[in-house]
mmCIF file of C-alpha atoms in Angstrom:
data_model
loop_
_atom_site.group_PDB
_atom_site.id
_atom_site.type_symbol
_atom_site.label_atom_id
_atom_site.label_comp_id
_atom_site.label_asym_id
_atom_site.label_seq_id
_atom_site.Cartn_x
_atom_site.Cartn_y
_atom_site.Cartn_z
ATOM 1 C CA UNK A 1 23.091 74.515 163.817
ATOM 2 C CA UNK A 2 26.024 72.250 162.202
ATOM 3 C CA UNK A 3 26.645 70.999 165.921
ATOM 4 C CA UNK A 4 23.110 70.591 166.624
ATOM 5 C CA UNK A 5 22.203 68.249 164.125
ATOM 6 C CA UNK A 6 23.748 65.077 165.428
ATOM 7 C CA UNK A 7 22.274 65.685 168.787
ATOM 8 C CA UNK A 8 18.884 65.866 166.782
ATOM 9 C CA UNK A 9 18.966 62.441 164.680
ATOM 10 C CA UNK A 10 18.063 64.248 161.667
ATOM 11 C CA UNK A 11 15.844 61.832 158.822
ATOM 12 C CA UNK A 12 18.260 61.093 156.252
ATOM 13 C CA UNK A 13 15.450 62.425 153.546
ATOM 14 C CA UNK A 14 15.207 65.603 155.652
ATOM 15 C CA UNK A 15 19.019 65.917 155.539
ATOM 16 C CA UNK A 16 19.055 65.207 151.700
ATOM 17 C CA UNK A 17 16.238 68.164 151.262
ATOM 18 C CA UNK A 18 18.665 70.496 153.275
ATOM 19 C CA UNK A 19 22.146 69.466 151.591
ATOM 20 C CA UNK A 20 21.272 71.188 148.169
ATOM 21 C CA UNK A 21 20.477 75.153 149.725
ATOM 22 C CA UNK A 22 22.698 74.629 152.041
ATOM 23 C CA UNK A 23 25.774 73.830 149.695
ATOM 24 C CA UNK A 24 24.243 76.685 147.636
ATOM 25 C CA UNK A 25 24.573 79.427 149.913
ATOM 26 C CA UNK A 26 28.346 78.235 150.141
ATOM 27 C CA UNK A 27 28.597 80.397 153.084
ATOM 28 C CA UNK A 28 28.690 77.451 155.760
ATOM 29 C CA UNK A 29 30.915 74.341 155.210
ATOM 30 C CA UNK A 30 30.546 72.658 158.449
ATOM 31 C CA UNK A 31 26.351 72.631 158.037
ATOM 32 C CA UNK A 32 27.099 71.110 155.098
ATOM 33 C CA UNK A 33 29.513 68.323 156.171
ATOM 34 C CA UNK A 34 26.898 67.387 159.499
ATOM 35 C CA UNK A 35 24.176 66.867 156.631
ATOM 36 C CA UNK A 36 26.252 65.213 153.781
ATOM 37 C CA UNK A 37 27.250 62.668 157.202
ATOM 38 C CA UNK A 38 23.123 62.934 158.631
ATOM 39 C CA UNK A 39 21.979 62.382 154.523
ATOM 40 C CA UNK A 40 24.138 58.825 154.646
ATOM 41 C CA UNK A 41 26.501 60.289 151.667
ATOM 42 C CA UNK A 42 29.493 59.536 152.866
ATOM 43 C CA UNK A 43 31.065 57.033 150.445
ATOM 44 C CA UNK A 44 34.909 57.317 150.890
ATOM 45 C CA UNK A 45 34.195 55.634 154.994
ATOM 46 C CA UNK A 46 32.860 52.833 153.187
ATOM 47 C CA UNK A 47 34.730 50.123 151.127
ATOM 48 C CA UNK A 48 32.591 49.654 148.019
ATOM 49 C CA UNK A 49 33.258 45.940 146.583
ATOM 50 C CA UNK A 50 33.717 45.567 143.036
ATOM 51 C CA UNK A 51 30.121 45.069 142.224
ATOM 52 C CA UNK A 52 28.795 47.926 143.963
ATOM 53 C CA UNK A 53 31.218 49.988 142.203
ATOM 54 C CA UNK A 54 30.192 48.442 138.651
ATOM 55 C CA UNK A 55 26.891 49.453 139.546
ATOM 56 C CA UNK A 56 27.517 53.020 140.458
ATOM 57 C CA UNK A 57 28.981 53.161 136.795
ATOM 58 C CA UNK A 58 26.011 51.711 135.579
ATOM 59 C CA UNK A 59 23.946 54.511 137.129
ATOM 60 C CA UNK A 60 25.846 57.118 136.407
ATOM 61 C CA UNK A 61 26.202 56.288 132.738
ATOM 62 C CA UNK A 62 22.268 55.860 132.382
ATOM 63 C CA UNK A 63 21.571 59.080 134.179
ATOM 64 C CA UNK A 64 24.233 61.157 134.858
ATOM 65 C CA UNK A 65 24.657 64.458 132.504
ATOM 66 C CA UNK A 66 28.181 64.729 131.329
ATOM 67 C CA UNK A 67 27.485 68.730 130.261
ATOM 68 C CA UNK A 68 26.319 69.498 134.207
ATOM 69 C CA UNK A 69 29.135 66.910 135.057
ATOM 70 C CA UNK A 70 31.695 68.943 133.541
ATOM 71 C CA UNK A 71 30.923 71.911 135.376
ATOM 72 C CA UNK A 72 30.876 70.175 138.642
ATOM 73 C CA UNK A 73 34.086 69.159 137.355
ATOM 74 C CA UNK A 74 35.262 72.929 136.806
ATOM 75 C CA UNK A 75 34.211 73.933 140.634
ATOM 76 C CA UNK A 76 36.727 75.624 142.493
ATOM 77 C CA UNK A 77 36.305 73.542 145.535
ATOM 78 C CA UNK A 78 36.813 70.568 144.160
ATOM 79 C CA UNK A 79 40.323 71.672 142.428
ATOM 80 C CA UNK A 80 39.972 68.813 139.299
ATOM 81 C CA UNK A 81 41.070 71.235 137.008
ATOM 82 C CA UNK A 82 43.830 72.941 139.370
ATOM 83 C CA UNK A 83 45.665 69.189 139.125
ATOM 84 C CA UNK A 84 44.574 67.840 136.083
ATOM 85 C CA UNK A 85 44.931 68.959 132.101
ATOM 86 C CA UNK A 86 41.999 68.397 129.463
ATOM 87 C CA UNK A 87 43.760 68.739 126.520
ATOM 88 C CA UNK A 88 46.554 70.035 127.539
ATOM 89 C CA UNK A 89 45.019 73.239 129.522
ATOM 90 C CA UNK A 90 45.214 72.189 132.951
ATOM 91 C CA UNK A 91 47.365 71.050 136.031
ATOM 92 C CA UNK A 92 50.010 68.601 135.888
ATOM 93 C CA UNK A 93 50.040 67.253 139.661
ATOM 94 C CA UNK A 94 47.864 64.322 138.495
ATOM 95 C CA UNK A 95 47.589 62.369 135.153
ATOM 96 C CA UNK A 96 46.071 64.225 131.727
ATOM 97 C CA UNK A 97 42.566 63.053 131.584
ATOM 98 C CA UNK A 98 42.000 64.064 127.931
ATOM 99 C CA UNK A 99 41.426 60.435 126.984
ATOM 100 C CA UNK A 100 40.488 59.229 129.811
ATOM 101 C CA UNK A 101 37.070 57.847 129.301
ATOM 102 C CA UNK A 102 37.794 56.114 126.271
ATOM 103 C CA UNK A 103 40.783 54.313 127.994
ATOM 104 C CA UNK A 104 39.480 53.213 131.273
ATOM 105 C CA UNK A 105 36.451 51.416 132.259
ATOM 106 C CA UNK A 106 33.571 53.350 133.649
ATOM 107 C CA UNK A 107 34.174 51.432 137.294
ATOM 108 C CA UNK A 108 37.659 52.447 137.519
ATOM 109 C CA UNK A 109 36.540 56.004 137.267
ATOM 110 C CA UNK A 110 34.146 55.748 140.392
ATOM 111 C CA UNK A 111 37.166 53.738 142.225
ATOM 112 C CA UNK A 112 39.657 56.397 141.468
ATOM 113 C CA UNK A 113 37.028 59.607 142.603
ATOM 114 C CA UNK A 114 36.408 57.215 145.663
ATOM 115 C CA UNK A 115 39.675 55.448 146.651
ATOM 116 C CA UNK A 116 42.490 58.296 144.943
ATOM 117 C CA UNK A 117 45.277 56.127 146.772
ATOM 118 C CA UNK A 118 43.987 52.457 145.248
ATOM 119 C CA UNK A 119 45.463 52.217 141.513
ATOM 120 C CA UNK A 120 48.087 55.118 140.992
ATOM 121 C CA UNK A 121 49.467 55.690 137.172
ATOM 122 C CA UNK A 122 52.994 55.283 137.054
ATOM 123 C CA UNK A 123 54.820 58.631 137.725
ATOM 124 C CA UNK A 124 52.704 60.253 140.187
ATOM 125 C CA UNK A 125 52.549 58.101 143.638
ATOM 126 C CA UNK A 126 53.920 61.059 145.727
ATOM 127 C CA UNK A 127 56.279 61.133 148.513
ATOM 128 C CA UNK A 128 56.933 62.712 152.259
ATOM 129 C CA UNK A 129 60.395 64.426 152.294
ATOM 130 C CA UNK A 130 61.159 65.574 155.943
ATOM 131 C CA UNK A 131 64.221 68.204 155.852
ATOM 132 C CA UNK A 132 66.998 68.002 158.253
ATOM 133 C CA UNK A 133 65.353 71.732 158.976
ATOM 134 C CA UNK A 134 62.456 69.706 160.077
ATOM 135 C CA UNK A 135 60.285 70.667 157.126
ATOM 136 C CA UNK A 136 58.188 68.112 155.670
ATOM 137 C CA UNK A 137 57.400 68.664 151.590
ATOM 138 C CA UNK A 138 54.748 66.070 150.119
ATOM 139 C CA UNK A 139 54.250 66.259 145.989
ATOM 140 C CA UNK A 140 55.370 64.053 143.051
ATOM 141 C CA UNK A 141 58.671 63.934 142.238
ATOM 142 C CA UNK A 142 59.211 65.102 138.699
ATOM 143 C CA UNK A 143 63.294 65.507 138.457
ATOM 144 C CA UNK A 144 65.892 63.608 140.899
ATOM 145 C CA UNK A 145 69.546 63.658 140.188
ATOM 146 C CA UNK A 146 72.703 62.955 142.862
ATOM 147 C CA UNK A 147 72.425 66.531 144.599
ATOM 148 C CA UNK A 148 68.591 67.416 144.269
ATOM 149 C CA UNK A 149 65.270 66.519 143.638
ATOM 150 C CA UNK A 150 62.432 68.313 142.407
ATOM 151 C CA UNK A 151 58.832 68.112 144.040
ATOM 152 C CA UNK A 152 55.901 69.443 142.049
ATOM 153 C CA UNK A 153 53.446 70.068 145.571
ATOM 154 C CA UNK A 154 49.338 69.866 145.214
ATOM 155 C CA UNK A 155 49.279 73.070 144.777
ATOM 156 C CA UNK A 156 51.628 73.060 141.030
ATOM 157 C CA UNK A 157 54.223 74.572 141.764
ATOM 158 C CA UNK A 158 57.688 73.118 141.559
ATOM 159 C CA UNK A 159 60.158 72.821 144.980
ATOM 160 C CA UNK A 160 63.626 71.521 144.508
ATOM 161 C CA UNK A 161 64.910 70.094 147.424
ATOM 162 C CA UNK A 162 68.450 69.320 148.287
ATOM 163 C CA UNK A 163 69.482 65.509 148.566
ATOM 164 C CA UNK A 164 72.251 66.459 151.314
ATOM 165 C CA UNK A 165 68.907 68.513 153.514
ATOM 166 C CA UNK A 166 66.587 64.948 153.121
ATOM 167 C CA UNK A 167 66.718 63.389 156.327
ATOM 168 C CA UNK A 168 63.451 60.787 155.877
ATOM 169 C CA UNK A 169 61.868 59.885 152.660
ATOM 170 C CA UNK A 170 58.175 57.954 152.934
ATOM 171 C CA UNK A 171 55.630 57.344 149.853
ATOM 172 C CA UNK A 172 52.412 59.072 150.486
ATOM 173 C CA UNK A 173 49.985 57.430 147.770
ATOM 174 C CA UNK A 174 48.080 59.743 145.917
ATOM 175 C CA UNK A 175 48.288 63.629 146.445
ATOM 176 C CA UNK A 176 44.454 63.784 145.549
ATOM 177 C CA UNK A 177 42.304 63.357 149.217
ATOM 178 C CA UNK A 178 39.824 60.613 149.501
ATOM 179 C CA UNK A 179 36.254 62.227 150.348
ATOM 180 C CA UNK A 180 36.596 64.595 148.036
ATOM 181 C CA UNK A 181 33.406 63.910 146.412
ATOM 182 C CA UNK A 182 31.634 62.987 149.554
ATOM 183 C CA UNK A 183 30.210 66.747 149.476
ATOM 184 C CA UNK A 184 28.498 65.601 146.198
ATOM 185 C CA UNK A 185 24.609 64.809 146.514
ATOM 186 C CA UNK A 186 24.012 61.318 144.284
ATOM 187 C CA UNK A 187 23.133 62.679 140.852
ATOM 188 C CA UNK A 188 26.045 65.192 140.735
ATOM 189 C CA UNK A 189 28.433 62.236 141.608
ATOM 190 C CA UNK A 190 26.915 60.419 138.127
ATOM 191 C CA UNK A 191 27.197 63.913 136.508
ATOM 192 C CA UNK A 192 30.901 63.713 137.156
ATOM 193 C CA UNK A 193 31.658 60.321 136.569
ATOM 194 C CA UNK A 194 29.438 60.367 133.300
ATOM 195 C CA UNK A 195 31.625 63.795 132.278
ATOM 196 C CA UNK A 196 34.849 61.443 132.584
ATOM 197 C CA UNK A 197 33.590 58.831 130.850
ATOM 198 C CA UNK A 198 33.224 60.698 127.884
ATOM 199 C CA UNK A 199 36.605 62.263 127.662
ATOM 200 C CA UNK A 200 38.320 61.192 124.456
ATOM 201 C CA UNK A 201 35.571 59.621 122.979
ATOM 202 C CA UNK A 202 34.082 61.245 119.632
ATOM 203 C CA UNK A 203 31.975 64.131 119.722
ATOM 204 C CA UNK A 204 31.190 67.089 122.233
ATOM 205 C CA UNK A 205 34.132 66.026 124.779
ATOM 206 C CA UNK A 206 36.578 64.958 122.244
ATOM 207 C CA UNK A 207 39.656 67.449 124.048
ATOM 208 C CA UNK A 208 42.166 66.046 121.522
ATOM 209 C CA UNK A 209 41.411 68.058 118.386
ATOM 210 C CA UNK A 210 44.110 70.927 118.182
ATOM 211 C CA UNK A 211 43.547 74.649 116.458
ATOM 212 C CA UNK A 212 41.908 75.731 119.468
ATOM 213 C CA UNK A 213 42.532 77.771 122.311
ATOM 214 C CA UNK A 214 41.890 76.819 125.753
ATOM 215 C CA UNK A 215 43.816 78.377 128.069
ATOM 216 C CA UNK A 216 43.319 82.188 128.683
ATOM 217 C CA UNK A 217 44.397 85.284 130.997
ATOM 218 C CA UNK A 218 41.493 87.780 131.886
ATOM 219 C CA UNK A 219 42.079 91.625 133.038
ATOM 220 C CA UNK A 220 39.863 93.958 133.891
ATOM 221 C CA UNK A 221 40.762 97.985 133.820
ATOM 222 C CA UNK A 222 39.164 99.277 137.568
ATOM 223 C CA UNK A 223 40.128 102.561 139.077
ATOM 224 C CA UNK A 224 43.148 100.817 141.229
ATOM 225 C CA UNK A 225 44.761 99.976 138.065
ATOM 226 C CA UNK A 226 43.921 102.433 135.362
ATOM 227 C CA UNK A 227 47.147 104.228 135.106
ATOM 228 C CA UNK A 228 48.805 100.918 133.875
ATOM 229 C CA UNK A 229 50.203 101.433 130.269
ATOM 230 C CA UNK A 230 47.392 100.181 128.200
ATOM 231 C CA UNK A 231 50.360 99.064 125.559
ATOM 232 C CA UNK A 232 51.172 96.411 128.234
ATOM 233 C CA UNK A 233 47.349 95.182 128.561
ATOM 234 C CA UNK A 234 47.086 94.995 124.737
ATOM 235 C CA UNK A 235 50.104 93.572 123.985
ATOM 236 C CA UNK A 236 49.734 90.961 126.900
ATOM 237 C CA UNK A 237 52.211 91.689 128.880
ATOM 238 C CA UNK A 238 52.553 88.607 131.405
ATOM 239 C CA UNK A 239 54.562 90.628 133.964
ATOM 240 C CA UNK A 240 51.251 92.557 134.656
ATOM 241 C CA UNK A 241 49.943 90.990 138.202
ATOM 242 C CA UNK A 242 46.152 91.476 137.602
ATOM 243 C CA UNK A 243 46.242 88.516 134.819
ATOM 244 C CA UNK A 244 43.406 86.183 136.005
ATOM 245 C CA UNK A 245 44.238 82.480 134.393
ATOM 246 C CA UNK A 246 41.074 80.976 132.471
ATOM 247 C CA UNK A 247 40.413 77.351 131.139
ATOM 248 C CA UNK A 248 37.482 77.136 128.593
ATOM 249 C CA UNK A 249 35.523 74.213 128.416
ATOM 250 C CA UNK A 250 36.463 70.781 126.457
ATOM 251 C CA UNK A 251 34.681 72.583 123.314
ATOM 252 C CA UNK A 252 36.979 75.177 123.534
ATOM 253 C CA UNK A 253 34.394 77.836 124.884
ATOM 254 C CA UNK A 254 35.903 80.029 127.613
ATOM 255 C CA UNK A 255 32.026 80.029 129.555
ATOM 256 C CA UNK A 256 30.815 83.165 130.768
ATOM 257 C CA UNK A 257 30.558 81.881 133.782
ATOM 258 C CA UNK A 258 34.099 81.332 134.470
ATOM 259 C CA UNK A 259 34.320 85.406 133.061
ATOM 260 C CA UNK A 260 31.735 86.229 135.826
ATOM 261 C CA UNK A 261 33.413 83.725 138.555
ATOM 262 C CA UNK A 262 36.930 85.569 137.947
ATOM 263 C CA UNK A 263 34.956 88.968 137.859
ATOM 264 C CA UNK A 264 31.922 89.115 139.258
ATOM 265 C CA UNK A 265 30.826 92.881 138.869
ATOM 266 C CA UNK A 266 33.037 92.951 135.045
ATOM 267 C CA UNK A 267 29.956 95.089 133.778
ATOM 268 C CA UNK A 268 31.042 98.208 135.960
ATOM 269 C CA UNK A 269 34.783 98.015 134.895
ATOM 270 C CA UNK A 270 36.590 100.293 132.376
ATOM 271 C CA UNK A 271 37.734 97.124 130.313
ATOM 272 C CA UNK A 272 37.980 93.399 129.917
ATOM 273 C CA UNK A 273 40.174 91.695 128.071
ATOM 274 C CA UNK A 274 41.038 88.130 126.949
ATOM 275 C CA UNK A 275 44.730 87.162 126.043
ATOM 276 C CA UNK A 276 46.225 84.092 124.889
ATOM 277 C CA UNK A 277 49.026 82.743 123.335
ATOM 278 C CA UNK A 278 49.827 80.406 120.429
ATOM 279 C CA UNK A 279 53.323 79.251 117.829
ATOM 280 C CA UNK A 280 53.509 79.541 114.530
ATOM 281 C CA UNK A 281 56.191 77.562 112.952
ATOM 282 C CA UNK A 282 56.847 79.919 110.034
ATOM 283 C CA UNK A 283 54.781 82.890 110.736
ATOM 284 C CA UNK A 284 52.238 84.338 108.188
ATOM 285 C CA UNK A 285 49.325 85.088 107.575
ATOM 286 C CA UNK A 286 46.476 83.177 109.784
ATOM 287 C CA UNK A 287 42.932 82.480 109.664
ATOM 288 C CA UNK A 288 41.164 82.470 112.864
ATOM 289 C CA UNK A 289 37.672 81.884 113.444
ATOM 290 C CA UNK A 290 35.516 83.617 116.556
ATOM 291 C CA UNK A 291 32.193 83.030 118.308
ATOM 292 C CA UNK A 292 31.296 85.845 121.249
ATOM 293 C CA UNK A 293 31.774 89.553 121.052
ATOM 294 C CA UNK A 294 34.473 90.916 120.675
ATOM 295 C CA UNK A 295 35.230 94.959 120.491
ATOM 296 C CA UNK A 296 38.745 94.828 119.522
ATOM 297 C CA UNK A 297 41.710 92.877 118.934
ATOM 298 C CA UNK A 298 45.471 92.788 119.087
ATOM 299 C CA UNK A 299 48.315 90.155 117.997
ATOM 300 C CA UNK A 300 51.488 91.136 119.415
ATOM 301 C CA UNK A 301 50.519 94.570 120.612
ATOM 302 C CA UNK A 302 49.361 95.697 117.280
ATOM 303 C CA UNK A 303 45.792 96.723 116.202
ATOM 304 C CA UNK A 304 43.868 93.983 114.322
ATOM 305 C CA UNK A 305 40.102 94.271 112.704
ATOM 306 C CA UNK A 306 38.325 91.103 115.034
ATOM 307 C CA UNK A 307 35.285 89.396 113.380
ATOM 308 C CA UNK A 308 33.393 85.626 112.835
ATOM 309 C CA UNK A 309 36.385 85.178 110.348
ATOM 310 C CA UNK A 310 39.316 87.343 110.510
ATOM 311 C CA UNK A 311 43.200 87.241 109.412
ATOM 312 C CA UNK A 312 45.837 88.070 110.785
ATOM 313 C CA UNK A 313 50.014 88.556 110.409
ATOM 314 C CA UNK A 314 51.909 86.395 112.934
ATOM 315 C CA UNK A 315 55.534 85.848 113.644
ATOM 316 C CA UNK A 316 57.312 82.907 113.699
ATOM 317 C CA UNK A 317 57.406 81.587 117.089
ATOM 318 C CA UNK A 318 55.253 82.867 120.217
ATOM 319 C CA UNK A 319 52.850 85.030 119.168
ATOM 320 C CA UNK A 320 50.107 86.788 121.993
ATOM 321 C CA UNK A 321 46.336 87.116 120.849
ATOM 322 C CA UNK A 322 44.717 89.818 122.926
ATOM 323 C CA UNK A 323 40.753 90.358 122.935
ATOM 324 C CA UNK A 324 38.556 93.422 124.125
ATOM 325 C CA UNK A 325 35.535 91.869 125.000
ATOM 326 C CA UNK A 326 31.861 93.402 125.060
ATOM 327 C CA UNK A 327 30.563 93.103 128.405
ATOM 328 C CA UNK A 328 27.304 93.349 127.682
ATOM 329 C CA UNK A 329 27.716 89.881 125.952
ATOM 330 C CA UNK A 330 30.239 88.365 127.835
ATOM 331 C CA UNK A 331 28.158 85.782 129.508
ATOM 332 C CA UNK A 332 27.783 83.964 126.478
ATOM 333 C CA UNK A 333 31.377 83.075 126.243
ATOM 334 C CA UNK A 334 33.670 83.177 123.551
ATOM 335 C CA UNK A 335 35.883 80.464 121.066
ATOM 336 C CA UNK A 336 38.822 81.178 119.182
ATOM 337 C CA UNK A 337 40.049 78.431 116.303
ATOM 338 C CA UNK A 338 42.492 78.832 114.045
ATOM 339 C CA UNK A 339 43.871 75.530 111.904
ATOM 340 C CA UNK A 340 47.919 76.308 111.283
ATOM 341 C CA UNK A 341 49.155 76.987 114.714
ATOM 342 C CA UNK A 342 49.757 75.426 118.137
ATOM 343 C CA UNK A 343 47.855 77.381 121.286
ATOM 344 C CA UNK A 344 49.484 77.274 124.655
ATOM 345 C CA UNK A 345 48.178 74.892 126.882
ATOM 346 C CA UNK A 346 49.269 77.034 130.069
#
């Protein structure tokens, strides 16, 4: 069908009709790239003047959703969150976007989601290194020094590289593609830019209020796994290799749809748990405060009563917060605040 349609001249409004399903089913990519191209959507082909790009940001700020926006932020496909930190929680290929909106003018936004490689914050124009091997690396340099450089890649992880093995260095612009949000149908393009035009303002996407945790590691007890030590699951051991990572939401909800997305059939498992870590500078006694339900808790492998309110002793230093979560009530998330300590960002 994909290779049919541009034999067939399909009417962009029939194409339009067929994009949303079609992207829903997520089963076929290239029927969805012949209709986003047949629909006319396509805007990363196109050079967009300034004007036409002030007036996308007018749209999108007059009827795009910043809530849906966010989650068409958080979709796996598109990766935002893979490169990118809200608040800390987050990849570091690209630049922290926790302030983002209030910073930068809503046009700049739709330039940068169109043309990636057009204005690139200082620090992160990345570069080609082809290998006297004959391997070529591409990523942002994040360390150099006389005998080797470090590369962080697209995908976040770190590569040092030896100066003496370099045989060609090029600059390569931005690491994030261009068309990336040509598989976007009109409104969920305002969605998105109306999401990052809200960042760092006051209110409901304000990520830079601390005391909350945002970055999680799920686990799930199955049959293939049940005769790990449950002292390891409780006390968080990260050596464990079934740790799923989690990123809540700016308000600091970890959604139960990213629960579901990480475990789709959680409801039939023996056992889901939520860990996350935080420091204390002196250790203590802390106050947390929880929203979701929770069946049991542990801080640092030992037993702790979990409630709405509910204290607990911490150590100074790293400390590991793990959560037994009720499945039946998963899918309405859960948010953990506490005031006097600092929660990991990764």
């Amino acid at each position: 069908l994909a290779g049919d349609l541009p034999k067939a001249k399909l009417p962009a409004e029939v194409a339009r009709a067929g994009l949303r399903p079609a992207r829903e089913g997520g089963q076929n990519q290239p029927l969805v790239q012949a209709l986003i191209k047949a629909a006319g959507l396509t805007l990363s082909d196109a050079q967009l003047t300034p004007a036409e790009m002030q007036t996308l940001a007018r749209q999108a700020l007059a009827s795009g959703d910043a809530v849906r926006g966010e989650r068409i932020y958080r979709r796996t496909e598109l990766a935002c969150a893979a490169c990118h930190a809200i608040g800390g929680a987050g990849g570091k290929v690209g630049p922290d976007l926790t302030s983002i909106g209030a910073s930068s003018p809503t046009d700049y936004l739709v330039e940068s989601l169109l043309y990636p490689s057009a204005k690139i914050k200082e620090g992160y124009h990345s570069v080609i290194i082809t290998t006297k091997d004959q391997q070529e690396l591409s990523g942002v340099i994040t360390k150099e020094t006389d005998t080797e450089l470090t590369l962080r890649n697209a995908a976040n992880i770190e590569v040092p590289v030896a100066v003496k093995n370099i045989a060609k260095r090029s600059s390569a612009g931005s690491l994030m593609p261009a068309g990336l949000i040509d598989g976007l149908l009109p409104d969920e393009r305002f969605d998105l830019v109306k999401f990052l035009s809200q960042l760092g303002r006051p209110g409901d996407f304000d990520a830079a209020k601390g005391g909350v945790a945002r970055a999680w590691r799920l686990y799930i007890v199955t049959s293939k796994n049940q005769e790990v030590r449950m002292e390891r699951v409780v006390g968080g051991d990260p050596t464990l290799d079934d740790w799923v990572p989690a990123l809540t939401l700016v308000s600091g909800l970890l959604a139960g749809e990213t629960i579901t997305t990480a475990y789709p059939n959680f409801l039939n498992t023996r056992g889901l748990y939520a860990a996350t870590r935080f420091e204390s500078a002196t250790g203590g006694v802390i106050k947390f405060t929880l929203t979701g339900g929770v069946k049991d808790a542990w801080l640092n492998g030992v037993p702790i009563r979990p409630g709405t309110e509910f204290t607990a002793l911490a150590r100074a230093g790293a400390n590991t917060l793990v959560l037994q979560l009720n499945e039946t009530r998963a899918a309405a998330g859960i948010k953990l605040t506490a005031a006097d300590v600092s929660f990991r960002s990764n």
